[in-house]
């Protein structure tokens, strides 16, 4: 399977389920996804869409029990990481795929110094002495805009924005090929968010790391990403390069999402809202998962689940109505 | 039954409790024990004080299923009557501690400030004396007897309840819905009655259950030391103390009363643990 | 929409102060704030976490006691209200809280929650009339009647926030403080609630104080916007004026930091502020923004700038307004 | 600490002053003359008011390290304490050491192997440990190890073999509680975000547990151990009674029975002060474990 080298990451038909008191939660349900080397993709969706679960599946960090990857393959660099041993997975984690978690306040260990937390990563994946690891850790701090002298400080002595910089330093310490950033700026204030986004942009140029940016904020995606994937109820509904998707969103859900955000350049009295709520993950509707809220849906939509089809070069949409429309245009 | 609507918290708690087998077991044991205590005169084959020196030191037999003690009294009957004492002391001592400690803790938690400081400093002093030692001293000051034993054990448990209730009240006072109620114009009394008390009932019920176990244990310990219920009235701890001279030859005299204490306390612990899990808001979502 | 012409004032604060005592000294949460809210308008109050915006909202309706200054409601100073006045005042001014999870007592059902203000003030003589009013309120905020006996834990964030709104409306207030009412919600639900608030205002002519950290939301919903920084209102103007002609360097930085979900807007002029918001405990004399201001000058520390009108209905608290624009000129 | 000592003695003074019974008559016997009774009362200050007596007690304790004399033996209480208190401390420290070492070890293993057979069995035994009164456990141990097997002696506290049973008996409830607490604290920490961060680095599970989780889990565990020490000091009274150990607890119980108040006061005061010291030590331990508290102390 070395043919896949075009893609750094390819996910096929991934399904992740959680056993809970209220029933079987289908968090990720038939997800297909590809990522090129050096590409930055924004994975956008609302709470419960399965974004974080997807990221944890790639990291092989789904807590089991209650979670389980029930089917699918995740090819990283052409090899399926689901079939690897725990030992091999550990060598991928951190060294090849690193992750930034959402809440900087809780994602650092409160009883260890920040330089120790960075150095730990370096010691794990590189042949270095303790001294070299600490030196490199301090260099990483410098890189993310923290004075290296602050290395021996503890996390509680840093502000939220600074902590997130430390988390970024940990993630990038071993120069991974893929960085997964899960809502990296959601917990931060606007001006601090701007600082962190600026840093991430610089680091992206510096390291050319492929990135999956998980967020609910289409604005943040616009700042950092080359392409965008819209996720809903455990599936990807639309994927395209950023220019196409922002200029010409096709899926009714994507359009609804854009309409729900107050526009800073227009004055409207009321927003265009989508009716209803995302489906209950313990009882996903048959067929298209968006059909119950979709103004265009008909019986066909509730009967079968649409596959992703390419409606224009590089623009994939999972919607029968769009496919119909495009089919008509192609024939007529 | 408005309270038992299918989606109410109480109903959900009971459903979760029923799923916990150990908690259900604990509940059954406590029910049986309660019935035993209430109907002791009917259930016990002999009166607790009936002496029969001829039959002294009988090992377990059909006539005396758990044997007889040094005065020839039937051990089973004494254990059955002993349930009355243990349950009374446990329940009343905890009620006493819960009421007085609870009120103090609630005042400290709700009003805060100097009142809080004064109450909690006093509790700190009481905390510096190990509970059993405090109970012993109070029991000594009051003299023997069921009532005094209950008071001693209750007062010794008071600071614990003050702390628990204060903590519970503090965690609820910080909630936004208390602020919302004040915003609507609710008075302190309304807020305490409608919002704080119902919401801190969970930890209080759980702790109350667990503390009944502690109180029974403390009462048994006091009687064991000879400071609680005086013979011939049967108290499990006192029966254990009475058996100490005959351990070498008549072990059953010690084994059965101790077993009664152990089973009672275990049942209460199972029930308390189960209640805590069933009421844990973390599991609710 | 446009701001209403010269109208009656609903609420006015005069030198309003709220300090909290901390072990390290007084925390200046609200410091000398002079603002007014006109009858029927929505005043948006924006700022980053810790700037004192929520405290200001609470002092204005006396959920917190002011340390100094006054809050005029019509012609009465609510700071001087006694217990009885306050009880009457509670019917006229209400609040919607940020967190729809913790602001609802988990042991009360939807109808009990909405009935609470009616019962506290004994608005109706009997239960029958109360329940008629509850039904009416549920209709008003768009809650289905079948939910009347549900408990908060069974509802999603949007519906819970509707309960919060219904409860605030129950006593027919004139003035409502909305403290981050949509921050905890996903964009689609957020849009639904924003529309609801807008509709209610059209229908009942409420006056809103809308507190948020989200600049696109505040622009959408407000007539005028006040920007807060470290306990001070530093700029206040019509909502479009703030966005098109921001004068305070902090406002400028804040606005430039918003990630916009569009690709064609190239933001070359982004101002990245240095450092974090300093502590509001014992703030130094002079301009609070001095430490992070890109256009600070030596005399900024000499006195604290007051909020003064620099154009029609445009108030600013800065010693050197326009300095930043002047500085930028040569660069272009 | 001084306010606590003052508070403790005040409460004891109040309690013992309302206690029925005349210590003079108890000490001197039924047929003592009124004269000698009065002599006794004067000697021990019993003729004075409660507050005056308390004032003298505090003054003598602070200035002369004198906390009174026994009514019965007429010897200084401080001397009696010097004889008995080390025994109680030895008993309590031995028990807390047992409880901590074994309790934490079992707790950690249970947390790592949640829902395994080991976990389930340990939890059942821990529940038994919590539910068994110390004095019952002590009697069962004597029945089994002393009477039946004849391995260990059933009384005294001089030799190591005499100490083993009391240590284990006294440590049992605390060990159970520490096991349960360690388990639940570890399980809670293991769910936290920074543990996920450590795993995301590719760290080995064993290192994640011992380096990242344990130190964070220690904070509530240390609290519990501190509280347990107080309970052990109280529990030592019962253990001393069961195994006939000449410790301060037994002295106190005998003091109560014979209305020998100075001895009771001394015993409770010593135990309370020991407990206060332990709490002080626990506070210092927090600062050592948790850097957040360390910086708070520094400023």
mmCIF file of N, CA and C in Angstrom, chain B residues 67-113:
data_model
loop_
_atom_site.group_PDB
_atom_site.id
_atom_site.type_symbol
_atom_site.label_atom_id
_atom_site.label_comp_id
_atom_site.label_asym_id
_atom_site.label_seq_id
_atom_site.Cartn_x
_atom_site.Cartn_y
_atom_site.Cartn_z
ATOM 1 N N UNK B 67 -25.617 -19.849 70.894
ATOM 2 C CA UNK B 67 -24.996 -20.163 72.179
ATOM 3 C C UNK B 67 -25.475 -19.245 73.296
ATOM 4 N N UNK B 68 -24.883 -19.453 74.480
ATOM 5 C CA UNK B 68 -25.218 -18.619 75.633
ATOM 6 C C UNK B 68 -23.950 -18.010 76.208
ATOM 7 N N UNK B 69 -24.119 -16.949 76.994
ATOM 8 C CA UNK B 69 -22.941 -16.275 77.544
ATOM 9 C C UNK B 69 -22.653 -16.740 78.967
ATOM 10 N N UNK B 70 -21.816 -15.979 79.633
ATOM 11 C CA UNK B 70 -21.345 -16.407 80.942
ATOM 12 C C UNK B 70 -22.452 -16.469 81.992
ATOM 13 N N UNK B 71 -23.547 -15.743 81.734
ATOM 14 C CA UNK B 71 -24.687 -15.821 82.659
ATOM 15 C C UNK B 71 -25.771 -16.747 82.142
ATOM 16 N N UNK B 72 -25.480 -17.445 81.049
ATOM 17 C CA UNK B 72 -26.473 -18.337 80.481
ATOM 18 C C UNK B 72 -27.547 -17.622 79.690
ATOM 19 N N UNK B 73 -27.284 -16.360 79.298
ATOM 20 C CA UNK B 73 -28.269 -15.623 78.512
ATOM 21 C C UNK B 73 -28.112 -16.002 77.045
ATOM 22 N N UNK B 74 -29.231 -16.045 76.331
ATOM 23 C CA UNK B 74 -29.226 -16.461 74.936
ATOM 24 C C UNK B 74 -28.597 -15.358 74.073
ATOM 25 N N UNK B 75 -27.521 -15.680 73.373
ATOM 26 C CA UNK B 75 -26.795 -14.650 72.617
ATOM 27 C C UNK B 75 -27.628 -14.125 71.457
ATOM 28 N N UNK B 76 -28.358 -15.038 70.765
ATOM 29 C CA UNK B 76 -29.191 -14.591 69.646
ATOM 30 C C UNK B 76 -30.189 -13.532 70.119
ATOM 31 N N UNK B 77 -30.856 -13.823 71.226
ATOM 32 C CA UNK B 77 -31.855 -12.872 71.726
ATOM 33 C C UNK B 77 -31.209 -11.537 72.062
ATOM 34 N N UNK B 78 -30.028 -11.612 72.657
ATOM 35 C CA UNK B 78 -29.355 -10.370 73.021
ATOM 36 C C UNK B 78 -28.939 -9.588 71.786
ATOM 37 N N UNK B 79 -28.532 -10.314 70.720
ATOM 38 C CA UNK B 79 -28.177 -9.612 69.481
ATOM 39 C C UNK B 79 -29.413 -8.954 68.882
ATOM 40 N N UNK B 80 -30.557 -9.681 68.930
ATOM 41 C CA UNK B 80 -31.794 -9.119 68.374
ATOM 42 C C UNK B 80 -32.198 -7.853 69.127
ATOM 43 N N UNK B 81 -32.155 -7.929 70.456
ATOM 44 C CA UNK B 81 -32.483 -6.717 71.224
ATOM 45 C C UNK B 81 -31.432 -5.627 71.010
ATOM 46 N N UNK B 82 -30.198 -6.081 70.813
ATOM 47 C CA UNK B 82 -29.107 -5.107 70.589
ATOM 48 C C UNK B 82 -29.335 -4.251 69.360
ATOM 49 N N UNK B 83 -30.049 -4.819 68.364
ATOM 50 C CA UNK B 83 -30.339 -4.043 67.154
ATOM 51 C C UNK B 83 -31.106 -2.779 67.504
ATOM 52 N N UNK B 84 -32.001 -2.897 68.502
ATOM 53 C CA UNK B 84 -32.757 -1.711 68.938
ATOM 54 C C UNK B 84 -31.813 -0.603 69.357
ATOM 55 N N UNK B 85 -30.857 -0.986 70.215
ATOM 56 C CA UNK B 85 -29.933 0.012 70.739
ATOM 57 C C UNK B 85 -29.119 0.630 69.620
ATOM 58 N N UNK B 86 -28.498 -0.229 68.790
ATOM 59 C CA UNK B 86 -27.608 0.286 67.754
ATOM 60 C C UNK B 86 -28.347 1.200 66.793
ATOM 61 N N UNK B 87 -29.534 0.774 66.340
ATOM 62 C CA UNK B 87 -30.257 1.608 65.383
ATOM 63 C C UNK B 87 -30.680 2.930 66.011
ATOM 64 N N UNK B 88 -31.162 2.848 67.250
ATOM 65 C CA UNK B 88 -31.581 4.092 67.914
ATOM 66 C C UNK B 88 -30.426 5.061 68.044
ATOM 67 N N UNK B 89 -29.312 4.549 68.569
ATOM 68 C CA UNK B 89 -28.157 5.436 68.747
ATOM 69 C C UNK B 89 -27.729 5.979 67.394
ATOM 70 N N UNK B 90 -27.604 5.099 66.394
ATOM 71 C CA UNK B 90 -27.139 5.529 65.070
ATOM 72 C C UNK B 90 -28.026 6.607 64.504
ATOM 73 N N UNK B 91 -29.322 6.341 64.458
ATOM 74 C CA UNK B 91 -30.240 7.273 63.807
ATOM 75 C C UNK B 91 -30.376 8.568 64.595
ATOM 76 N N UNK B 92 -30.565 8.464 65.917
ATOM 77 C CA UNK B 92 -30.783 9.694 66.682
ATOM 78 C C UNK B 92 -29.510 10.524 66.795
ATOM 79 N N UNK B 93 -28.379 9.856 66.969
ATOM 80 C CA UNK B 93 -27.133 10.621 67.069
ATOM 81 C C UNK B 93 -26.883 11.372 65.771
ATOM 82 N N UNK B 94 -27.104 10.696 64.636
ATOM 83 C CA UNK B 94 -26.862 11.366 63.362
ATOM 84 C C UNK B 94 -27.881 12.478 63.149
ATOM 85 N N UNK B 95 -29.140 12.244 63.557
ATOM 86 C CA UNK B 95 -30.140 13.310 63.417
ATOM 87 C C UNK B 95 -29.721 14.528 64.225
ATOM 88 N N UNK B 96 -29.259 14.268 65.443
ATOM 89 C CA UNK B 96 -28.793 15.362 66.291
ATOM 90 C C UNK B 96 -27.650 16.119 65.624
ATOM 91 N N UNK B 97 -26.650 15.354 65.150
ATOM 92 C CA UNK B 97 -25.491 15.983 64.521
ATOM 93 C C UNK B 97 -25.906 16.703 63.252
ATOM 94 N N UNK B 98 -26.819 16.091 62.490
ATOM 95 C CA UNK B 98 -27.213 16.650 61.214
ATOM 96 C C UNK B 98 -27.961 17.959 61.445
ATOM 97 N N UNK B 99 -28.856 17.957 62.416
ATOM 98 C CA UNK B 99 -29.636 19.167 62.670
ATOM 99 C C UNK B 99 -28.761 20.301 63.181
ATOM 100 N N UNK B 100 -28.046 20.012 64.283
ATOM 101 C CA UNK B 100 -27.285 21.108 64.884
ATOM 102 C C UNK B 100 -26.087 21.479 64.005
ATOM 103 N N UNK B 101 -25.309 20.476 63.603
ATOM 104 C CA UNK B 101 -24.159 20.752 62.745
ATOM 105 C C UNK B 101 -24.598 21.326 61.415
ATOM 106 N N UNK B 102 -25.707 20.779 60.897
ATOM 107 C CA UNK B 102 -26.197 21.243 59.600
ATOM 108 C C UNK B 102 -26.586 22.707 59.644
ATOM 109 N N UNK B 103 -27.309 23.101 60.691
ATOM 110 C CA UNK B 103 -27.729 24.499 60.792
ATOM 111 C C UNK B 103 -26.502 25.406 60.899
ATOM 112 N N UNK B 104 -25.543 25.009 61.759
ATOM 113 C CA UNK B 104 -24.332 25.820 61.906
ATOM 114 C C UNK B 104 -23.582 25.925 60.580
ATOM 115 N N UNK B 105 -23.431 24.774 59.909
ATOM 116 C CA UNK B 105 -22.707 24.770 58.635
ATOM 117 C C UNK B 105 -23.426 25.606 57.594
ATOM 118 N N UNK B 106 -24.760 25.498 57.558
ATOM 119 C CA UNK B 106 -25.522 26.237 56.562
ATOM 120 C C UNK B 106 -25.387 27.737 56.803
ATOM 121 N N UNK B 107 -25.456 28.143 58.076
ATOM 122 C CA UNK B 107 -25.303 29.566 58.387
ATOM 123 C C UNK B 107 -23.920 30.037 57.961
ATOM 124 N N UNK B 108 -22.903 29.245 58.324
ATOM 125 C CA UNK B 108 -21.531 29.617 57.983
ATOM 126 C C UNK B 108 -21.374 29.734 56.468
ATOM 127 N N UNK B 109 -21.918 28.755 55.750
ATOM 128 C CA UNK B 109 -21.737 28.745 54.299
ATOM 129 C C UNK B 109 -22.529 29.839 53.608
ATOM 130 N N UNK B 110 -23.768 30.066 54.047
ATOM 131 C CA UNK B 110 -24.619 31.013 53.321
ATOM 132 C C UNK B 110 -24.234 32.453 53.621
ATOM 133 N N UNK B 111 -23.995 32.764 54.902
ATOM 134 C CA UNK B 111 -23.721 34.153 55.223
ATOM 135 C C UNK B 111 -22.248 34.506 55.141
ATOM 136 N N UNK B 112 -21.360 33.512 55.313
ATOM 137 C CA UNK B 112 -19.929 33.768 55.187
ATOM 138 C C UNK B 112 -19.426 34.783 56.199
ATOM 139 N N UNK B 113 -18.315 35.428 55.869
ATOM 140 C CA UNK B 113 -17.791 36.516 56.692
ATOM 141 C C UNK B 113 -17.384 36.085 58.088
#
